[in-house]
mmCIF file of C-alpha atoms in Angstrom:
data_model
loop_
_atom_site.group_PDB
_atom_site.id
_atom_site.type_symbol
_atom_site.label_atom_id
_atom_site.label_comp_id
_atom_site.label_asym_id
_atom_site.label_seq_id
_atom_site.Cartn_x
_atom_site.Cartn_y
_atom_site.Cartn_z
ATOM 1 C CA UNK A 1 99.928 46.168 94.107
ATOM 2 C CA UNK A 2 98.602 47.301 90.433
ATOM 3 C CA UNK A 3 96.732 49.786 91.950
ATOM 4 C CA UNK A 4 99.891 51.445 94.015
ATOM 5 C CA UNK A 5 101.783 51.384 91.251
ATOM 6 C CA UNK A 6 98.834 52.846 89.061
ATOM 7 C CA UNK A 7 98.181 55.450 91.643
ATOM 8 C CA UNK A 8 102.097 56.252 91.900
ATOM 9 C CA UNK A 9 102.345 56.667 87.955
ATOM 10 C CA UNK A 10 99.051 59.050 88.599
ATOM 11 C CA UNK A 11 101.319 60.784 90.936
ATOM 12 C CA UNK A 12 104.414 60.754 88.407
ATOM 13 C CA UNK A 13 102.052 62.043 85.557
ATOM 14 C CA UNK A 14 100.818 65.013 87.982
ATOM 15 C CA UNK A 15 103.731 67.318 87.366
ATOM 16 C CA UNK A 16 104.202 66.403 83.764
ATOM 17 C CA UNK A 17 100.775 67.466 83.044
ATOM 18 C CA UNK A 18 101.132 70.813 85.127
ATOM 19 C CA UNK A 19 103.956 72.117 83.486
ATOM 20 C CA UNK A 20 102.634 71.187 80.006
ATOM 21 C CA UNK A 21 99.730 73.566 80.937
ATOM 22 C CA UNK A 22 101.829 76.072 82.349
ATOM 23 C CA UNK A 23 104.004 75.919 79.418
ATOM 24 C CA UNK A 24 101.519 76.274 77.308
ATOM 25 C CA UNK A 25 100.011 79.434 78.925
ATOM 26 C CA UNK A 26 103.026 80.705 78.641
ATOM 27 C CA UNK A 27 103.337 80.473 74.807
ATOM 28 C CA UNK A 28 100.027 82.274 74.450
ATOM 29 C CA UNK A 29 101.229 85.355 76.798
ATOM 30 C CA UNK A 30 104.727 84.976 74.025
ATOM 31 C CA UNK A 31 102.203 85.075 71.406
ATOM 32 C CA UNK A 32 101.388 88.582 71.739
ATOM 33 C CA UNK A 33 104.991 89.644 71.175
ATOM 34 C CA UNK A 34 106.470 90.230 67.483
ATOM 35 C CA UNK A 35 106.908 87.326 64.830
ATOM 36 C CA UNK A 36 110.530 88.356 64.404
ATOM 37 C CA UNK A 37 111.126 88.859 67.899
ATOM 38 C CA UNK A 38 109.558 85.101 68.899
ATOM 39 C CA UNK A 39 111.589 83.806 66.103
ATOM 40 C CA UNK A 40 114.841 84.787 67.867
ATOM 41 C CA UNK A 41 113.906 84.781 71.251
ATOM 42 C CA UNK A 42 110.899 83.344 72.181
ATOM 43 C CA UNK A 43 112.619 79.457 73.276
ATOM 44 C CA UNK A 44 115.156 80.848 74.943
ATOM 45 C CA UNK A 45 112.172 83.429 76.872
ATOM 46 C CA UNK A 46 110.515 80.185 76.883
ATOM 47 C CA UNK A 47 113.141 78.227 78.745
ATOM 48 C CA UNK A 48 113.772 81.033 81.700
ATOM 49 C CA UNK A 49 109.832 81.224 82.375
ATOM 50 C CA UNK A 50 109.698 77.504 83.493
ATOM 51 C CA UNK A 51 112.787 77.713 85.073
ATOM 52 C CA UNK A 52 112.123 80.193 87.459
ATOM 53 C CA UNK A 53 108.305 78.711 88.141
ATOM 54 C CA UNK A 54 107.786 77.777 91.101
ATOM 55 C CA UNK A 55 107.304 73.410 91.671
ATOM 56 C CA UNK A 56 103.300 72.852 90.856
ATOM 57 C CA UNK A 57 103.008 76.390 89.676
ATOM 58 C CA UNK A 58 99.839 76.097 87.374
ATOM 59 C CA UNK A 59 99.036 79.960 85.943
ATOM 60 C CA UNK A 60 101.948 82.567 85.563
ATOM 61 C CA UNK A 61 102.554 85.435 87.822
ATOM 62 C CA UNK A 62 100.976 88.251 88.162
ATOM 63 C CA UNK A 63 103.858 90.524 87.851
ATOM 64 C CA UNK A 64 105.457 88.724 85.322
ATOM 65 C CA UNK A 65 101.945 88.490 83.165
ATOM 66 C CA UNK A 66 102.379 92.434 83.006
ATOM 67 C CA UNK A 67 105.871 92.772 82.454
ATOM 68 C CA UNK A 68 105.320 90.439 79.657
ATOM 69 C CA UNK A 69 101.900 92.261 78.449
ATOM 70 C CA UNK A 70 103.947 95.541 78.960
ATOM 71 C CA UNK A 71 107.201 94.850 76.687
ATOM 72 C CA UNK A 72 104.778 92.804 73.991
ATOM 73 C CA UNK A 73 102.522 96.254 73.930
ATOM 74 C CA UNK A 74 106.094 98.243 73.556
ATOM 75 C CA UNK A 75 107.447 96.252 70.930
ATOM 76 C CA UNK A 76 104.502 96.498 68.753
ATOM 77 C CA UNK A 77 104.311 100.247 68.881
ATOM 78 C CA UNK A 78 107.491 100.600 67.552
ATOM 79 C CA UNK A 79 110.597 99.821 70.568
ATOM 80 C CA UNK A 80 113.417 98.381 70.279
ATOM 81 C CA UNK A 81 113.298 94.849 68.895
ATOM 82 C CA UNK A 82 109.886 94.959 67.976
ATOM 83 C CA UNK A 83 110.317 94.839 64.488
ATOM 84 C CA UNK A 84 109.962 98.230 63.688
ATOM 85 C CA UNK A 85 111.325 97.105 59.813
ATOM 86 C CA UNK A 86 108.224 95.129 59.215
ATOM 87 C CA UNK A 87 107.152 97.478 56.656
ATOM 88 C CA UNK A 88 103.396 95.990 57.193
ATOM 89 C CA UNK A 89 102.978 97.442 60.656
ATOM 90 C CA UNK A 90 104.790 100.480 60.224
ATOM 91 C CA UNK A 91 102.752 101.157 56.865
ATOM 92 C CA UNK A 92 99.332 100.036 58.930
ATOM 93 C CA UNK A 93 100.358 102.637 61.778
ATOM 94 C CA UNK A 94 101.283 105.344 58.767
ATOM 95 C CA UNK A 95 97.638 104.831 56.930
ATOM 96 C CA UNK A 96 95.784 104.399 60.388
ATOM 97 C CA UNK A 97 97.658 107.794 61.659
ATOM 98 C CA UNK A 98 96.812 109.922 58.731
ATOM 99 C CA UNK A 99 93.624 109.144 58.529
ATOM 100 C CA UNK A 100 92.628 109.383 62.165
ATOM 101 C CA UNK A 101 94.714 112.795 62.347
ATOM 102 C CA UNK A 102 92.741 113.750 58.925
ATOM 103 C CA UNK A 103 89.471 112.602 60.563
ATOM 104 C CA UNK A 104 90.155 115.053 64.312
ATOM 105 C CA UNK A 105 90.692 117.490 61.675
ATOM 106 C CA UNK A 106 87.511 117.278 59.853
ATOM 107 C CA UNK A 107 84.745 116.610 62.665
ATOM 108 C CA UNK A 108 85.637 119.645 64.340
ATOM 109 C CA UNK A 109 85.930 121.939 60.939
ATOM 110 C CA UNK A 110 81.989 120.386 60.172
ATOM 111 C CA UNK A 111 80.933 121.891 63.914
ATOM 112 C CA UNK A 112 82.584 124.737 63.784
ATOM 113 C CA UNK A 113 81.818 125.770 59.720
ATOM 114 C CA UNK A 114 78.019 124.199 60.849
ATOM 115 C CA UNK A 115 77.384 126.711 64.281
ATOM 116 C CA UNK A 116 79.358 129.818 62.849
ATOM 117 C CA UNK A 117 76.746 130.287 59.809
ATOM 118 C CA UNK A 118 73.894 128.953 62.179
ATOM 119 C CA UNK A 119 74.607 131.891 65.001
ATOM 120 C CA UNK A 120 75.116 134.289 61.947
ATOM 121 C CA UNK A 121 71.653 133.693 59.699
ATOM 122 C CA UNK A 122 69.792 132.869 63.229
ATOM 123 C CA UNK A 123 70.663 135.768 65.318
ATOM 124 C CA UNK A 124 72.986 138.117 62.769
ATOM 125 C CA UNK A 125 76.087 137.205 65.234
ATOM 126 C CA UNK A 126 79.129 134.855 65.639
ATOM 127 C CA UNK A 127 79.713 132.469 68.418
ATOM 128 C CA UNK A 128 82.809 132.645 70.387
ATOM 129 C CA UNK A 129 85.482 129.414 71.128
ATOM 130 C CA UNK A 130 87.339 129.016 73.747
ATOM 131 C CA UNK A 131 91.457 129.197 73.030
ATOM 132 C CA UNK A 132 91.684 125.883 73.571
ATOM 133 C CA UNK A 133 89.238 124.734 71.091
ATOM 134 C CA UNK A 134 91.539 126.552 68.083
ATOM 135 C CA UNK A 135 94.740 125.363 69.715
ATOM 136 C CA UNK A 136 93.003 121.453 69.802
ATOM 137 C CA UNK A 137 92.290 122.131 66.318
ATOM 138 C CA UNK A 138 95.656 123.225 65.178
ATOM 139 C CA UNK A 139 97.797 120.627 66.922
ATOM 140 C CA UNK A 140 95.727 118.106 64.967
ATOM 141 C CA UNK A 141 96.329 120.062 61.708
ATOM 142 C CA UNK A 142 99.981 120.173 62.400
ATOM 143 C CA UNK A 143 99.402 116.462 63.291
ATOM 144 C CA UNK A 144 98.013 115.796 59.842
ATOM 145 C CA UNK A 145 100.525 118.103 57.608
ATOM 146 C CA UNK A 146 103.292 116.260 59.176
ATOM 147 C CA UNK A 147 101.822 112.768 58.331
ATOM 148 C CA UNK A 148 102.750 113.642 54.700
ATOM 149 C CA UNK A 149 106.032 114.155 55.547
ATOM 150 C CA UNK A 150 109.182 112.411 57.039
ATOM 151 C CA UNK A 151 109.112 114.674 59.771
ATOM 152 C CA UNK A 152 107.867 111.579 62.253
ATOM 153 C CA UNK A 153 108.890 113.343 65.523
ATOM 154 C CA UNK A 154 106.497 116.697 64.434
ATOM 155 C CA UNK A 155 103.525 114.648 63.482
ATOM 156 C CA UNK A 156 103.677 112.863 67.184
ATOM 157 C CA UNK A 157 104.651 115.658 69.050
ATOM 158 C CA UNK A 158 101.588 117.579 67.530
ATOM 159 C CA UNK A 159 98.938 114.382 68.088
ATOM 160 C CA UNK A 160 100.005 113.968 71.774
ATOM 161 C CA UNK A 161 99.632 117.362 72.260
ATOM 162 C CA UNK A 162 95.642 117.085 70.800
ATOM 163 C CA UNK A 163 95.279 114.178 72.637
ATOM 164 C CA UNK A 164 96.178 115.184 75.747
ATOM 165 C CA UNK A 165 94.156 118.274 75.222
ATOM 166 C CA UNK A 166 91.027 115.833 75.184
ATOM 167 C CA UNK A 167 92.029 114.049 77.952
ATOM 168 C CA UNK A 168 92.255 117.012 80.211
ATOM 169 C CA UNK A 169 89.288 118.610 78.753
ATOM 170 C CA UNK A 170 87.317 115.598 80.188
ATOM 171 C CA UNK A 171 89.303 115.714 83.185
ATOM 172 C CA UNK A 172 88.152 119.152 84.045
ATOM 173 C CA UNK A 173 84.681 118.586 83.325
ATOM 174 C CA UNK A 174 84.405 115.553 84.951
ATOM 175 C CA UNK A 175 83.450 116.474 88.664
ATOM 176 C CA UNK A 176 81.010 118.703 86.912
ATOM 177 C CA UNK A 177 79.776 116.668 84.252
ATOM 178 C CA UNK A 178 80.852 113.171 84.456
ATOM 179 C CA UNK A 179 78.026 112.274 81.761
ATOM 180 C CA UNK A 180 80.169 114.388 79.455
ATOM 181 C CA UNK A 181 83.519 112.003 79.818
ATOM 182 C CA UNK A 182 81.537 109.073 79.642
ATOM 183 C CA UNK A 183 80.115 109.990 76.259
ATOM 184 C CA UNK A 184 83.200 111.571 75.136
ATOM 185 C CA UNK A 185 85.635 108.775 75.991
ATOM 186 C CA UNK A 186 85.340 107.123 72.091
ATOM 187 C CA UNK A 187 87.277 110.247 71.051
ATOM 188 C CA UNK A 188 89.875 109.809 73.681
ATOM 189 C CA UNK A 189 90.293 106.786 72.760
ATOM 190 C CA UNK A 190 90.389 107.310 69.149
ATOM 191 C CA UNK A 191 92.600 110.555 69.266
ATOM 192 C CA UNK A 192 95.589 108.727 71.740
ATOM 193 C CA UNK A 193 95.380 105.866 69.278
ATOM 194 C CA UNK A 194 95.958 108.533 66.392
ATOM 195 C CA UNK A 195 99.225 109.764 68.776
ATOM 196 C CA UNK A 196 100.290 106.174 69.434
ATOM 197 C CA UNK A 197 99.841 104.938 65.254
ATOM 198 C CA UNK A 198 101.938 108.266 64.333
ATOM 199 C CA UNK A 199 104.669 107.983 67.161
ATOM 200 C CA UNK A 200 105.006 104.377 65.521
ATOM 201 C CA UNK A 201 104.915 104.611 61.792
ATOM 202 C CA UNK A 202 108.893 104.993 61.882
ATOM 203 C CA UNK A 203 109.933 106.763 58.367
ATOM 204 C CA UNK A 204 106.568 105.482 56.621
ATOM 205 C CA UNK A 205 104.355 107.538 55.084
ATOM 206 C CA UNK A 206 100.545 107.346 54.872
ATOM 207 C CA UNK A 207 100.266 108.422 51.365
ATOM 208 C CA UNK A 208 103.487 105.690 50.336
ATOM 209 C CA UNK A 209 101.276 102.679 51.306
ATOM 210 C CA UNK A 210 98.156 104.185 50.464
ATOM 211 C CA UNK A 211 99.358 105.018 46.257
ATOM 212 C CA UNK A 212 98.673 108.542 44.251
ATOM 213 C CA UNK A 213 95.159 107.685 43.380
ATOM 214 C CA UNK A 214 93.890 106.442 46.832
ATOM 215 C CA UNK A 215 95.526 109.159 48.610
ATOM 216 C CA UNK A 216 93.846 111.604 46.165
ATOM 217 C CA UNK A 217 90.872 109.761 46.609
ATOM 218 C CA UNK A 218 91.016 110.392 50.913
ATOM 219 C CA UNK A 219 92.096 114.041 50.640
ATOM 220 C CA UNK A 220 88.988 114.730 48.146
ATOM 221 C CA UNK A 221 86.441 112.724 50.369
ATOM 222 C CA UNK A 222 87.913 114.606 53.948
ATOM 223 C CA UNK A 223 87.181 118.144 52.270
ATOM 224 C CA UNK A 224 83.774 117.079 50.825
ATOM 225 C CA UNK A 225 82.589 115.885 54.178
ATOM 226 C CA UNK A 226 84.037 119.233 55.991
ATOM 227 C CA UNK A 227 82.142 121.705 53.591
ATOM 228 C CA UNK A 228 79.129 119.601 53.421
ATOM 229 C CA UNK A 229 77.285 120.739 56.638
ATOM 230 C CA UNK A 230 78.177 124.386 56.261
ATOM 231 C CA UNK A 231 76.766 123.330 52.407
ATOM 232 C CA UNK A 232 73.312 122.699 54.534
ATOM 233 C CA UNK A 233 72.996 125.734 56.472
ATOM 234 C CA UNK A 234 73.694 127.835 53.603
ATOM 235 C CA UNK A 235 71.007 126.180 51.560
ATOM 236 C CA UNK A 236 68.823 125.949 54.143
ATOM 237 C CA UNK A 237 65.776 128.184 54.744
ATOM 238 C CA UNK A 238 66.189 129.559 58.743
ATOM 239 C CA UNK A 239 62.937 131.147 60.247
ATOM 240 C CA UNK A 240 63.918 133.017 63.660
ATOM 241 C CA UNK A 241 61.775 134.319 66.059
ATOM 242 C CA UNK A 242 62.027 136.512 68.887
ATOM 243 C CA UNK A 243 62.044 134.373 71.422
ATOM 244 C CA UNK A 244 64.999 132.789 70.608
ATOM 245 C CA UNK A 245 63.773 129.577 69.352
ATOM 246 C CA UNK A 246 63.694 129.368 65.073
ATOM 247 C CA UNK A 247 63.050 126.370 62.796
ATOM 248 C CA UNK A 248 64.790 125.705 59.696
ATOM 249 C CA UNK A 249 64.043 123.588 56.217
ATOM 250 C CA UNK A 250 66.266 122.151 54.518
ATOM 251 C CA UNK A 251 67.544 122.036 50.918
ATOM 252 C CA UNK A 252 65.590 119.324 48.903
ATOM 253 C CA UNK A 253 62.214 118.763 50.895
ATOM 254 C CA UNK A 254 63.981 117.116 53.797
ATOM 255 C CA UNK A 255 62.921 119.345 56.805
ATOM 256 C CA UNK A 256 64.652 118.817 60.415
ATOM 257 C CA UNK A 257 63.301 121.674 62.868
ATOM 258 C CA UNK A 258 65.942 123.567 65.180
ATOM 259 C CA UNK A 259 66.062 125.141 68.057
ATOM 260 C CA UNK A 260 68.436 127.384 70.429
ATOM 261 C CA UNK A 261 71.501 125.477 71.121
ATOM 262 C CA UNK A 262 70.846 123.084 67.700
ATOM 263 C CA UNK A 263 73.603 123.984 65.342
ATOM 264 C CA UNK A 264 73.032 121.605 62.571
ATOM 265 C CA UNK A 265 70.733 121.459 59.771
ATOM 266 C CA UNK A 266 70.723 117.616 57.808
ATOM 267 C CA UNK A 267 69.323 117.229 54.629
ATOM 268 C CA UNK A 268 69.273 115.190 51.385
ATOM 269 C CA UNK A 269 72.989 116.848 50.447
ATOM 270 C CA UNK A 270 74.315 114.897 54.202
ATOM 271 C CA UNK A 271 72.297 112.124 53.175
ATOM 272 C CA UNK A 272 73.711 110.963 49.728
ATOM 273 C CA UNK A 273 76.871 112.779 50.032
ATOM 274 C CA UNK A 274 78.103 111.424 53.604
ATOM 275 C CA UNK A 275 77.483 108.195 52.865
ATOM 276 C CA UNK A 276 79.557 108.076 49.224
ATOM 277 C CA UNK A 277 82.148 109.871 51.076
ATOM 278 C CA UNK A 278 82.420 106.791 53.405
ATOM 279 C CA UNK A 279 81.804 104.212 50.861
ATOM 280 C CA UNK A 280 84.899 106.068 49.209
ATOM 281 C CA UNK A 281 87.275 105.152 51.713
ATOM 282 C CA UNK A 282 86.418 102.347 52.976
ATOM 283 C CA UNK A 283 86.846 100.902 48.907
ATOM 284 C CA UNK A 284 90.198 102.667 49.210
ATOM 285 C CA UNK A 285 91.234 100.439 52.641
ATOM 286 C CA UNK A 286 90.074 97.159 51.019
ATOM 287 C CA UNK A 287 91.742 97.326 47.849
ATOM 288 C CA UNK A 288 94.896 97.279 50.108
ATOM 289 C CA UNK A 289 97.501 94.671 50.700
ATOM 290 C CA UNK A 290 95.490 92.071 53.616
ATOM 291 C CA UNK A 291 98.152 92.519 56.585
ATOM 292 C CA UNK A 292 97.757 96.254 56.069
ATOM 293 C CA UNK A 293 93.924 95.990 56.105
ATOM 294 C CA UNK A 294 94.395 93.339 59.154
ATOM 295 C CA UNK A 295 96.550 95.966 61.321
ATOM 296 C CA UNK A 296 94.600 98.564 60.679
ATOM 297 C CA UNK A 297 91.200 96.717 61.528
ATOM 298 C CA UNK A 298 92.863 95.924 64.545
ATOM 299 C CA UNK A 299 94.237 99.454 65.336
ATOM 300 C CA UNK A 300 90.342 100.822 65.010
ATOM 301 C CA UNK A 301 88.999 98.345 67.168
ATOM 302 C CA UNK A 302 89.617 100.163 70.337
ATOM 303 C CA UNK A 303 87.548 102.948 69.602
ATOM 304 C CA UNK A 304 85.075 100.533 68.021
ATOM 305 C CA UNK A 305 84.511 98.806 71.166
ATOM 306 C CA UNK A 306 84.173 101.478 73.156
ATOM 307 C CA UNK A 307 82.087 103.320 70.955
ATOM 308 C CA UNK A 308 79.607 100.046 70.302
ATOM 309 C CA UNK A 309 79.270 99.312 74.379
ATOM 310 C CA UNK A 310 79.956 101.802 76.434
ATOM 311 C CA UNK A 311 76.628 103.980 75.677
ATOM 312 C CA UNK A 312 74.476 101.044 75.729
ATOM 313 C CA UNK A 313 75.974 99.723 79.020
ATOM 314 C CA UNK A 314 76.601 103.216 81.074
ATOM 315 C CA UNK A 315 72.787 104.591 79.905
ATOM 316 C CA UNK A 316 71.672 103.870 83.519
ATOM 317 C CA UNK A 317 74.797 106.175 85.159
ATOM 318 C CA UNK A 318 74.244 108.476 82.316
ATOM 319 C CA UNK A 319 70.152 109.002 83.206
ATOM 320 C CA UNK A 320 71.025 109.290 86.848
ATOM 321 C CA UNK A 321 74.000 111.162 87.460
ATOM 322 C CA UNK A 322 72.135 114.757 86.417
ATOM 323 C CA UNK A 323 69.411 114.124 89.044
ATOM 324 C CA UNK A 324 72.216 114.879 92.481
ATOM 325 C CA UNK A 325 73.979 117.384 92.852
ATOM 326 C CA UNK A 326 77.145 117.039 92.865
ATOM 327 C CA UNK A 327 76.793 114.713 90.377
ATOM 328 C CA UNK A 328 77.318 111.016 90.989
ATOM 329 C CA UNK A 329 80.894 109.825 90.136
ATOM 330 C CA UNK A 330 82.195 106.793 88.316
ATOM 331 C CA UNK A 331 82.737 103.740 90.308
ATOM 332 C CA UNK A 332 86.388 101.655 90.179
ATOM 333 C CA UNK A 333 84.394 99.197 88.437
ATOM 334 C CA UNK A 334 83.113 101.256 85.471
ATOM 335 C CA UNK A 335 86.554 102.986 84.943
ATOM 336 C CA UNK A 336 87.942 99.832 85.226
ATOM 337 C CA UNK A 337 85.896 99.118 81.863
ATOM 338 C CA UNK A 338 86.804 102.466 80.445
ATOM 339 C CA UNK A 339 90.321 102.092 80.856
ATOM 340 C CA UNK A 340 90.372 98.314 80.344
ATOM 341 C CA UNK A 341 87.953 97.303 77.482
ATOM 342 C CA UNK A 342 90.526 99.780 74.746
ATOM 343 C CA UNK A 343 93.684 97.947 76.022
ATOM 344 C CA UNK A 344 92.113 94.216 75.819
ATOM 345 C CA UNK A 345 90.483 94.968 72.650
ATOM 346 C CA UNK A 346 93.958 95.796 70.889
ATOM 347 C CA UNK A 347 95.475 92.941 72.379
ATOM 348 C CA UNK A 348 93.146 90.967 71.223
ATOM 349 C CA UNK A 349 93.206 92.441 67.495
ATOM 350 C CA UNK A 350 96.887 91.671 67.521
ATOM 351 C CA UNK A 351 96.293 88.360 68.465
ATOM 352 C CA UNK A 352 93.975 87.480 65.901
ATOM 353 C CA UNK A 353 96.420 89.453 63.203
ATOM 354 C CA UNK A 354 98.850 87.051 64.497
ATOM 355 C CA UNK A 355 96.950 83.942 64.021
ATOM 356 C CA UNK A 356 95.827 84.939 60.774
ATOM 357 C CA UNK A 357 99.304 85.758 59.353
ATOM 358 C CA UNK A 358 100.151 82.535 60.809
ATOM 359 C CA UNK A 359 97.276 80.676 59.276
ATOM 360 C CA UNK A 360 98.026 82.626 55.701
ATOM 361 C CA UNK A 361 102.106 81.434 55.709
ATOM 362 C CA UNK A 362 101.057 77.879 56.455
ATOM 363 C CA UNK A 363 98.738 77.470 53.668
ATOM 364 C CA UNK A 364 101.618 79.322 51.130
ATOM 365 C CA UNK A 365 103.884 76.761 52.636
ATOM 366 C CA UNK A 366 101.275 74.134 51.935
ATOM 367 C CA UNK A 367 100.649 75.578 48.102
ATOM 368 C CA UNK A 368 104.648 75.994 47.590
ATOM 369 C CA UNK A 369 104.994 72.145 48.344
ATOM 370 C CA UNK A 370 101.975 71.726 46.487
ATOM 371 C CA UNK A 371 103.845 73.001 43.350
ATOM 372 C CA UNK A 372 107.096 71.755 43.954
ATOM 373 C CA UNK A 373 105.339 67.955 44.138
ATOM 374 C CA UNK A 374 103.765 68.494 40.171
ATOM 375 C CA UNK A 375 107.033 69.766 39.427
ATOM 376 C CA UNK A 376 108.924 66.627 40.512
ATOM 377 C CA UNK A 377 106.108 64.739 38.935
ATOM 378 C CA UNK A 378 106.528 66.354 36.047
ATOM 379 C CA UNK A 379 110.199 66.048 35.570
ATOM 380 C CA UNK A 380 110.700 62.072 34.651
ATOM 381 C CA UNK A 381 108.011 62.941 31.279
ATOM 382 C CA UNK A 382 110.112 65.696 30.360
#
């Protein structure tokens, strides 16, 4: 009898257990929404998510994981109820937007400034861009003007339009040249996060969060590191030959030989003065407030990621794909990591943003009762 009556409070126990755990997974999908938003909502979003599971349902659904994924990801860009008056988020995405828009500026000036004198003390001529390149470059210069300003709806419209110019670069080169999108697809990455971090900054402005003297600070370090390859070439000694091929020296005893189709010329000026450059800014972004520097760690992440694993991991596609012809394609599993590994990897940042906001207002909660116990101690000897 003691063991039907242990085996029937097993059974009673059963369900209990399962909806604790499906409760639970729950709260971490809720997790990835707003603070403010869970702090209004989230029981009673809570409450209609168990009531509408299924008896003995153990994992959410499928389609309700992504609608929940979906409006979280919304929110926190900026829609409506996500909070868009946290001034730490919408300062994060106004810092992380100029910056990045500053930064798809810059790279391409350094190429272009780099090859121009290159094709003109190598061969006495000027290469020729493609329309496209110029218009890439202006839409991010637009893109970065208008991150100084107020004038939100410029500043996104401009970054989209630079991002999506990457995107269907790669898109037309791809059946060509897939080895091209795969090494390519950091600055995809990078440039829609630029769009998304400038569509959602609100009425913030980088150079607001970021103070006179830091903001002085990154426009001084993003024209140092444009001139400073063009710097090289022109310092440089170039030796061409008729046969197309030429070697140059350059400035300081540092010598890195070139050849047709080599544009750049890296010396002991890239060497010290890169490098400072960087240091530069990145002592600007710590000195910041820590849920600024949080968000924005968690905004760069993405391209990070991507940037870290995908060369590594995709060197065996990227070795054999120029040996057919046509070139072999991308399976659904490798653009599943393409397309995948930038999405998880913000979620993820947010989460751990989350946790450690979370983690940071418990221990002030802890301190403040802290103080208000000496204070109460302290009253009676007064």
């Amino acid at each position: 009898m003691s063991e039907l009556e242990a085996h029937g409070s097993a059974d009673q126990s059963g369900p209990d257990e399962t909806d604790h755990r499906l409760e639970r997974r729950y709260e971490r999908l809720l997790a990835l929404f707003p603070a403010g938003h869970r702090a209004e909502y989230g029981d009673e979003m809570l409450g209609v998510l168990l009531t509408a599971a299924r008896p003995g349902q153990r994992f959410p659904g499928l389609r309700e994981t992504a609608d929940l994924v979906g409006c979280a990801v919304w929110m926190r860009l900026g829609g409506r109820g996500g909070g868009v008056a946290d001034g730490r988020r919408a300062g994060a995405a106004a810092v992380y937007g100029l910056l990045a828009a500053l930064a798809m500026v810059v790279f391409p000036l350094r190429d272009i400034g780099s090859e121009l004198l290159w094709s003109w003390r190598m061969w006495g001529e000027q290469l020729a861009y493609s329309p496209g390149v110029w218009a890439s470059l202006a839409a991010w210069s637009v893109a970065a003007a208008a991150a100084f300003t107020r004038f939100r709806a410029v500043a996104a419209l401009a970054a989209w339009a630079g991002a999506l110019y990457q995107v269907a670069r790669m898109a037309r080169a791809y059946f060509e040249s897939p080895g091209y999108l795969v090494q390519s697809w950091w600055v995809a990455v990078f440039a829609v996060s630029a769009a998304l971090a400038l569509t959602a900054r609100g009425s913030a402005r980088g150079q607001s969060v970021l103070g006179t003297r830091r903001t002085a600070v990154v426009a001084v370090a993003a024209a140092t590191l444009t001139v400073v390859p063009t710097a090289e070439m022109l310092l440089a000694t170039i030796e061409p030959r008729p046969d197309g091929f030429g070697s140059s020296h350059a400035w300081g005893g540092i010598s890195v030989d070139g050849m047709f189709g080599s544009y750049s010329v890296e010396g002991v000026i890239s060497m010290v003065v890169d490098p400072l450059c960087v240091l530069a800014l990145l002592a600007c972004l710590s000195g910041m407030a820590s849920g600024i520097r949080r968000r924005l760690a968690a905004m760069v992440m993405p391209t990070l990621a991507v940037a870290a694993t995908v060369p590594p991991l995709f060197n065996g596609f990227l070795m054999s794909t120029v040996r057919f012809d046509p070139p072999v394609l991308l399976s659904a599993g490798e653009w599943l990591y393409l397309v995948g590994l930038p999405l998880v990897t913000f979620l993820l940042g947010a989460l751990l943003v989350e946790r450690a906001e979370r983690h940071a207002y418990l221990i002030g909660l802890g301190r403040a009762a802290e103080r208000e116990a000496r204070l109460r101690q302290a009253e009676p000897s007064a």
